[in-house]
Short mmCIF file of C-alpha atoms in Angstrom, two decimals:
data_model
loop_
_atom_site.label_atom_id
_atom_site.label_comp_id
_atom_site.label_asym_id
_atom_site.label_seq_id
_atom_site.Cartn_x
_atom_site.Cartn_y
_atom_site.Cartn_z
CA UNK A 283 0.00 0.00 0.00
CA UNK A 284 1.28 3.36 -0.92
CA UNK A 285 1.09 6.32 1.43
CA UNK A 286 -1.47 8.22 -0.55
CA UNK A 287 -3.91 5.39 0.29
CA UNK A 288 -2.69 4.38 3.89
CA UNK A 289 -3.43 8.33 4.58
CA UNK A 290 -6.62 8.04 2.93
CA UNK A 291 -7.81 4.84 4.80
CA UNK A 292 -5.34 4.98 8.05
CA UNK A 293 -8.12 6.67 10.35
CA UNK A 294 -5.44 8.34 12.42
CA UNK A 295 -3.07 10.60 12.14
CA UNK A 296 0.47 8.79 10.53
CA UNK A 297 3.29 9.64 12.83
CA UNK A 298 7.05 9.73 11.07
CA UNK A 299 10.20 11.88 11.32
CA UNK A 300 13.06 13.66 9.24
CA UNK A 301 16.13 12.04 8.00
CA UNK A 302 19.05 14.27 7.73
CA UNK A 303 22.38 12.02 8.44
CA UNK A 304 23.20 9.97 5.49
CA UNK A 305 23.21 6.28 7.14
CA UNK A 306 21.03 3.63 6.37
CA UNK A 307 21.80 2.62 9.86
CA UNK A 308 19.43 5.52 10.89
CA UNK A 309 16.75 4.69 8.91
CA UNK A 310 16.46 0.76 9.50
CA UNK A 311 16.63 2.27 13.18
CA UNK A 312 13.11 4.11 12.78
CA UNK A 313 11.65 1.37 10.89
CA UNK A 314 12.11 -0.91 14.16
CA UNK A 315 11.12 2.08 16.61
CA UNK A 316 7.33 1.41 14.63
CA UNK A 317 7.39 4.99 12.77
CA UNK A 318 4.81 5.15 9.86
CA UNK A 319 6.98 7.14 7.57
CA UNK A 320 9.87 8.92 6.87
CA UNK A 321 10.71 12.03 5.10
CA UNK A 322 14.42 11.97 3.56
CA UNK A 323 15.82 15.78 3.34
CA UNK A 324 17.76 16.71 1.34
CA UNK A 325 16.76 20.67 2.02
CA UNK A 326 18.58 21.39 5.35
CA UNK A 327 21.10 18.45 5.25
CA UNK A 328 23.86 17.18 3.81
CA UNK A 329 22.17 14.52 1.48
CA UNK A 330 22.76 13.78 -2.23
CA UNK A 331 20.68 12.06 -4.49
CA UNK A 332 22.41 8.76 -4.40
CA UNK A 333 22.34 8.61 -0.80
CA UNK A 334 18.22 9.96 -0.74
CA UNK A 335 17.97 7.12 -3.29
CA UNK A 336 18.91 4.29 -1.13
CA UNK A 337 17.48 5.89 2.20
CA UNK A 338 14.32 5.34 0.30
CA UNK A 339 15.21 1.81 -0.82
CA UNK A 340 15.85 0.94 2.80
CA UNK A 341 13.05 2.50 3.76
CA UNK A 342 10.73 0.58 1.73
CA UNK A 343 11.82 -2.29 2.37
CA UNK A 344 11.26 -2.19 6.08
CA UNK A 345 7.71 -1.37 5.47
CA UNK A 346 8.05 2.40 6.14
CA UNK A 347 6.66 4.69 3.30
CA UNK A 348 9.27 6.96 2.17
CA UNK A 349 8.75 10.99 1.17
CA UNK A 350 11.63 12.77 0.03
CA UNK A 351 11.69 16.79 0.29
CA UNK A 352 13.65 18.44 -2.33
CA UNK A 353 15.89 21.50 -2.30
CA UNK A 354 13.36 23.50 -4.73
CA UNK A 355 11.35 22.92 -7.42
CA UNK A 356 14.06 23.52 -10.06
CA UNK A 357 16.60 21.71 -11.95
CA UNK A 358 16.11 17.68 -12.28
CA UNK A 359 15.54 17.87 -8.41
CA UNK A 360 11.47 16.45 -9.30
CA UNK A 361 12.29 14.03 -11.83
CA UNK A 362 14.86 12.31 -10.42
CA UNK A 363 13.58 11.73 -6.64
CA UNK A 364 10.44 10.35 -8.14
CA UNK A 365 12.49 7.58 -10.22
CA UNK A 366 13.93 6.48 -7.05
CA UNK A 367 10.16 5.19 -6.20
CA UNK A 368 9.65 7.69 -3.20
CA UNK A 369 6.41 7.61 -1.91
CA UNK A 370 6.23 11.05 -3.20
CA UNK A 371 7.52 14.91 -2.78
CA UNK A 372 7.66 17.69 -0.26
CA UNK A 373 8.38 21.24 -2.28
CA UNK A 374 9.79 23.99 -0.15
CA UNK A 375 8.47 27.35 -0.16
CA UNK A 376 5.47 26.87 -2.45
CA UNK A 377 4.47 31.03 -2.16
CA UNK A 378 1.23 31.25 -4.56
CA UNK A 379 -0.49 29.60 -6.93
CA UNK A 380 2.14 29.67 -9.63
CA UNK A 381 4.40 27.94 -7.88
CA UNK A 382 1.92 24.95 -6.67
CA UNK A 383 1.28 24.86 -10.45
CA UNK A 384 5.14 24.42 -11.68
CA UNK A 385 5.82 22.28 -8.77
CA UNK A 386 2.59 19.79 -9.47
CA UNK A 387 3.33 20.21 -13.07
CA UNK A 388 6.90 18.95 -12.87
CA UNK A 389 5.53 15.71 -11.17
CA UNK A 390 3.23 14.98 -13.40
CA UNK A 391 3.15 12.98 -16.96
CA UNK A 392 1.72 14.74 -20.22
CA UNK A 393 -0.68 16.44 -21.00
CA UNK A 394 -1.22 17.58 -17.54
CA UNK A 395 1.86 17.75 -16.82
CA UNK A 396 6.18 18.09 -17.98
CA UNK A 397 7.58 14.75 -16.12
CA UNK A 398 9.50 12.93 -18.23
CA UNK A 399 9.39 8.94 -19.36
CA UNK A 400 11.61 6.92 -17.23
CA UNK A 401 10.39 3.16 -17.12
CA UNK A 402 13.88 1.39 -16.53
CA UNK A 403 14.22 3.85 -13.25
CA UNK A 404 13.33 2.16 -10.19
CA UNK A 405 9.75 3.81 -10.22
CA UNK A 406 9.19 1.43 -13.46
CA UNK A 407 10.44 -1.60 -11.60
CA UNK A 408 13.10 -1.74 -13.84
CA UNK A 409 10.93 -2.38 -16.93
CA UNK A 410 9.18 -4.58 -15.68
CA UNK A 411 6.14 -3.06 -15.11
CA UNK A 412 5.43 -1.67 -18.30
CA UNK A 413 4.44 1.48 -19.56
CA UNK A 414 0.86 1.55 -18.98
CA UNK A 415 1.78 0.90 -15.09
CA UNK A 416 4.39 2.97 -14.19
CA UNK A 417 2.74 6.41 -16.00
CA UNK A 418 -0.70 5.06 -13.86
CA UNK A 419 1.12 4.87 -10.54
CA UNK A 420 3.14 7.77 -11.30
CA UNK A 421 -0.06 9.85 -11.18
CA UNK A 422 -2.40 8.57 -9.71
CA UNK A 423 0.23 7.14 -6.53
CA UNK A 424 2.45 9.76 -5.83
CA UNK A 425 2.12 12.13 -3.25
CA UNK A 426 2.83 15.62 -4.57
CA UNK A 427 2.74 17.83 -1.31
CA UNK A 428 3.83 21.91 -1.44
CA UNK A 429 5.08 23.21 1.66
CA UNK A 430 3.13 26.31 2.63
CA UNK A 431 5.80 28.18 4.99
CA UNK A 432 5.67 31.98 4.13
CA UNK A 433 3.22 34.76 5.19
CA UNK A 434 1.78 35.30 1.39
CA UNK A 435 1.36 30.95 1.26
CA UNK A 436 -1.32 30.72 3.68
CA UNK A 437 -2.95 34.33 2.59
CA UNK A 438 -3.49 32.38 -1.04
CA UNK A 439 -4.00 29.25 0.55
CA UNK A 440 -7.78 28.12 -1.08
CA UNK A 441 -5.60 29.16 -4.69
CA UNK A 442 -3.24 26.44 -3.90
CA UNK A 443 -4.96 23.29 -2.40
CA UNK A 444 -6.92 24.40 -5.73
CA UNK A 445 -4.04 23.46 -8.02
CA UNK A 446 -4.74 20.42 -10.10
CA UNK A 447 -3.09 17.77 -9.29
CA UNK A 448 -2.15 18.73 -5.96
CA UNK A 449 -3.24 15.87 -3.93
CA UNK A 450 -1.62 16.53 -0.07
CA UNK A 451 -0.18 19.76 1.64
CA UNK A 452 2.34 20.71 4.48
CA UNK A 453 2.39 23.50 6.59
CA UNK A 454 5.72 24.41 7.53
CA UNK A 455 5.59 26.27 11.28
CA UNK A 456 9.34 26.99 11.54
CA UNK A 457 9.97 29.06 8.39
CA UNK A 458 6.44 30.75 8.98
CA UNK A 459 6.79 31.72 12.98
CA UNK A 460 10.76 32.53 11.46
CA UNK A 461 9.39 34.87 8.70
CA UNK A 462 6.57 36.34 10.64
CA UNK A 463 8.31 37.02 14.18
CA UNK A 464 5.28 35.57 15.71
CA UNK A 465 5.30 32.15 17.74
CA UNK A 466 2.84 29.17 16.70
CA UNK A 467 0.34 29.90 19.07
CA UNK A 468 -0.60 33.31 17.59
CA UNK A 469 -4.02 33.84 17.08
CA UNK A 470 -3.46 34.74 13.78
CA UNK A 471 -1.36 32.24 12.80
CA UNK A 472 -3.71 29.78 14.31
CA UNK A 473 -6.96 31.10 12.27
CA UNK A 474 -4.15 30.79 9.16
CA UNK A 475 -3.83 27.40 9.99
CA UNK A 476 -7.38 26.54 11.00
CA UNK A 477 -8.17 28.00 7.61
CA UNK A 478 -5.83 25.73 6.18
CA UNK A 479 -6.59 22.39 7.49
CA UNK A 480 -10.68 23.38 6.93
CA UNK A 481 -9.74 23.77 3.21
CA UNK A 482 -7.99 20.82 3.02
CA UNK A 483 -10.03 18.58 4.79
CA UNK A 484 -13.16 20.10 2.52
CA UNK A 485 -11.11 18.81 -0.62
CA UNK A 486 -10.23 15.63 1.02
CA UNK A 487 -6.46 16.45 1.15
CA UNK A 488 -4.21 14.97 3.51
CA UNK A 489 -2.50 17.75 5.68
CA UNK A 490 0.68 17.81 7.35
CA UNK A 491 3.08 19.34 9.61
CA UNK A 492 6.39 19.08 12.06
CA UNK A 493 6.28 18.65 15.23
CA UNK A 494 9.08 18.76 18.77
CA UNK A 495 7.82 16.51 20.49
CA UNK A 496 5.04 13.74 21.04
CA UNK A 497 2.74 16.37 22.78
CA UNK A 498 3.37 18.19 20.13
CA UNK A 499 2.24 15.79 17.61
CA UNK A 500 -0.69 14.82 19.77
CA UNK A 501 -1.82 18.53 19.80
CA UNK A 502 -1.76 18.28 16.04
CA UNK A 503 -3.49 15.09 15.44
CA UNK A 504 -6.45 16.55 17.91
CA UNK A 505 -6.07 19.48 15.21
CA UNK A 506 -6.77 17.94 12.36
CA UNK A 507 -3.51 17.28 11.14
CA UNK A 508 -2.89 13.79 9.20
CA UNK A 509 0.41 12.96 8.82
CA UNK A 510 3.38 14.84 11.67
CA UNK A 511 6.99 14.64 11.56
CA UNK A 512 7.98 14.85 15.01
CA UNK A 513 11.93 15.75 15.52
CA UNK A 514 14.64 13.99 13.18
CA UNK A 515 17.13 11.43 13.26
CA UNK A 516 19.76 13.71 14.10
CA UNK A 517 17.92 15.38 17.19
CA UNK A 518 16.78 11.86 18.51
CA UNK A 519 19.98 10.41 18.55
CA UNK A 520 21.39 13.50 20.01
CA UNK A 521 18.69 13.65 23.00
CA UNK A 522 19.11 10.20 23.31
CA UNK A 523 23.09 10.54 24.15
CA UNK A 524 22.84 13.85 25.87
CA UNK A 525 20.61 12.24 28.34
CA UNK A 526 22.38 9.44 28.67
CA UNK A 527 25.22 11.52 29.65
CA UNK A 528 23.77 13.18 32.20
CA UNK A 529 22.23 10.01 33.45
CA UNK A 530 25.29 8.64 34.02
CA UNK A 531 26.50 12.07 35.89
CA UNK A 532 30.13 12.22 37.06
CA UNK A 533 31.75 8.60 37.81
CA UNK A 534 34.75 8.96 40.28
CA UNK A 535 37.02 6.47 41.09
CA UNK A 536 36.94 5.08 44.62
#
């Protein structure tokens, strides 16, 4: 089952978490901790394609759906995350309606949209899937998810869940609260984002965000919210040690 049906049939809200260190170590990790997904960045980490590529193999193949953010919308960046099979796309810094449209465009085969054929790619199984197959999962499969993170995104947000093809969104909380000098629980950032997940939910999209914390992620399930990241592989492992450490306090020798 792909993740654009498990969110559409899950009944809850799917709970996974960023990958930013470039082990596979790390991700086989999270597939035994029980996490639903992951979300392999290679926006605010050190990650190349090769190594998103076979984060996402891994990933798979422990049962964990695999989403793969994307510096930007430019370049090959689109077409060639989706031939490594991901799950599907996160887009930074979708700001208006012409952006959701190039970004959803580039992920999508003629005539609605520019992605190009690529059957021997993974996404194809290697050829063996056939044609027919691999442009129907392509669509109709992948999750193709803009992040909605700046002040003007959420203004023109009804525009953008409007964008054809468009079939999940994420709002991004850091970036916004960053850009806007206002903390989450603003009340106009929270009628922004009530807004938001009303619109989705009217359209039948799945909506997303980050989260700290497990309360955190709790709060945004009893939001609305569908699918949360909550921390990364990176900030568990380094909570995990630091705590450790100061478990173990100072040893002296006797």
């Amino acid at each position: 089952m792909r993740m654009l049906e498990r969110l559409r049939d899950a009944g809850r809200c799917l709970v996974g978490t960023w990958v930013k260190i470039p082990a596979l170590e790390t991700v086989e990790l999270l597939a035994r901790a029980g996490f639903d997904f992951v979300v392999v960045d290679m926006e605010h980490s050190p990650i190349s394609l090769e190594s998103a590529y076979r984060a996402v193999l891994t990933a798979q193949g422990l049962g964990l759906h695999a989403l793969v953010r994307v510096p930007d919308a430019g370049g090959s960046h689109l077409q060639r995350v989706l031939d490594t099979g991901a799950d599907g796309i996160l887009v930074p810094h979708v700001t208006g309606r012409a952006d959701a449209e190039r970004a959803i465009g580039g992920m999508l085969f003629p005539p609605r949209g520019t992605r190009g054929l690529g059957t021997t790619s993974r996404a194809g199984a290697w050829g063996l899937d056939g044609t027919a197959e691999y442009l129907r999962r392509g669509d109709e499969e992948t999750l193709r998810i803009p992040q909605l993170e700046d002040p003007g995104a959420l203004e023109q947000a009804e525009e953008i869940l409007d964008t054809p093809g468009l079939n999940g969104v994420f709002l991004g909380m850091g970036d916004l609260t960053l850009a806007t000098g206002l903390p989450a629980d603003d009340p106009g950032l929270r009628r922004h984002t009530d807004r938001l997940l009303a619109g989705a939910k009217a359209r039948g999209l799945p909506c997303g965000t980050a989260a700290r914390d497990a309360a955190a992620a709790r709060a945004a399930a009893d939001r609305g919210f569908t699918f949360v990241m909550i921390s990364n592989d990176a900030g568990i492992f380094g909570q995990a040690a630091a705590d450790l450490r100061a478990a173990a306090g100072p040893l002296p020798l006797h």
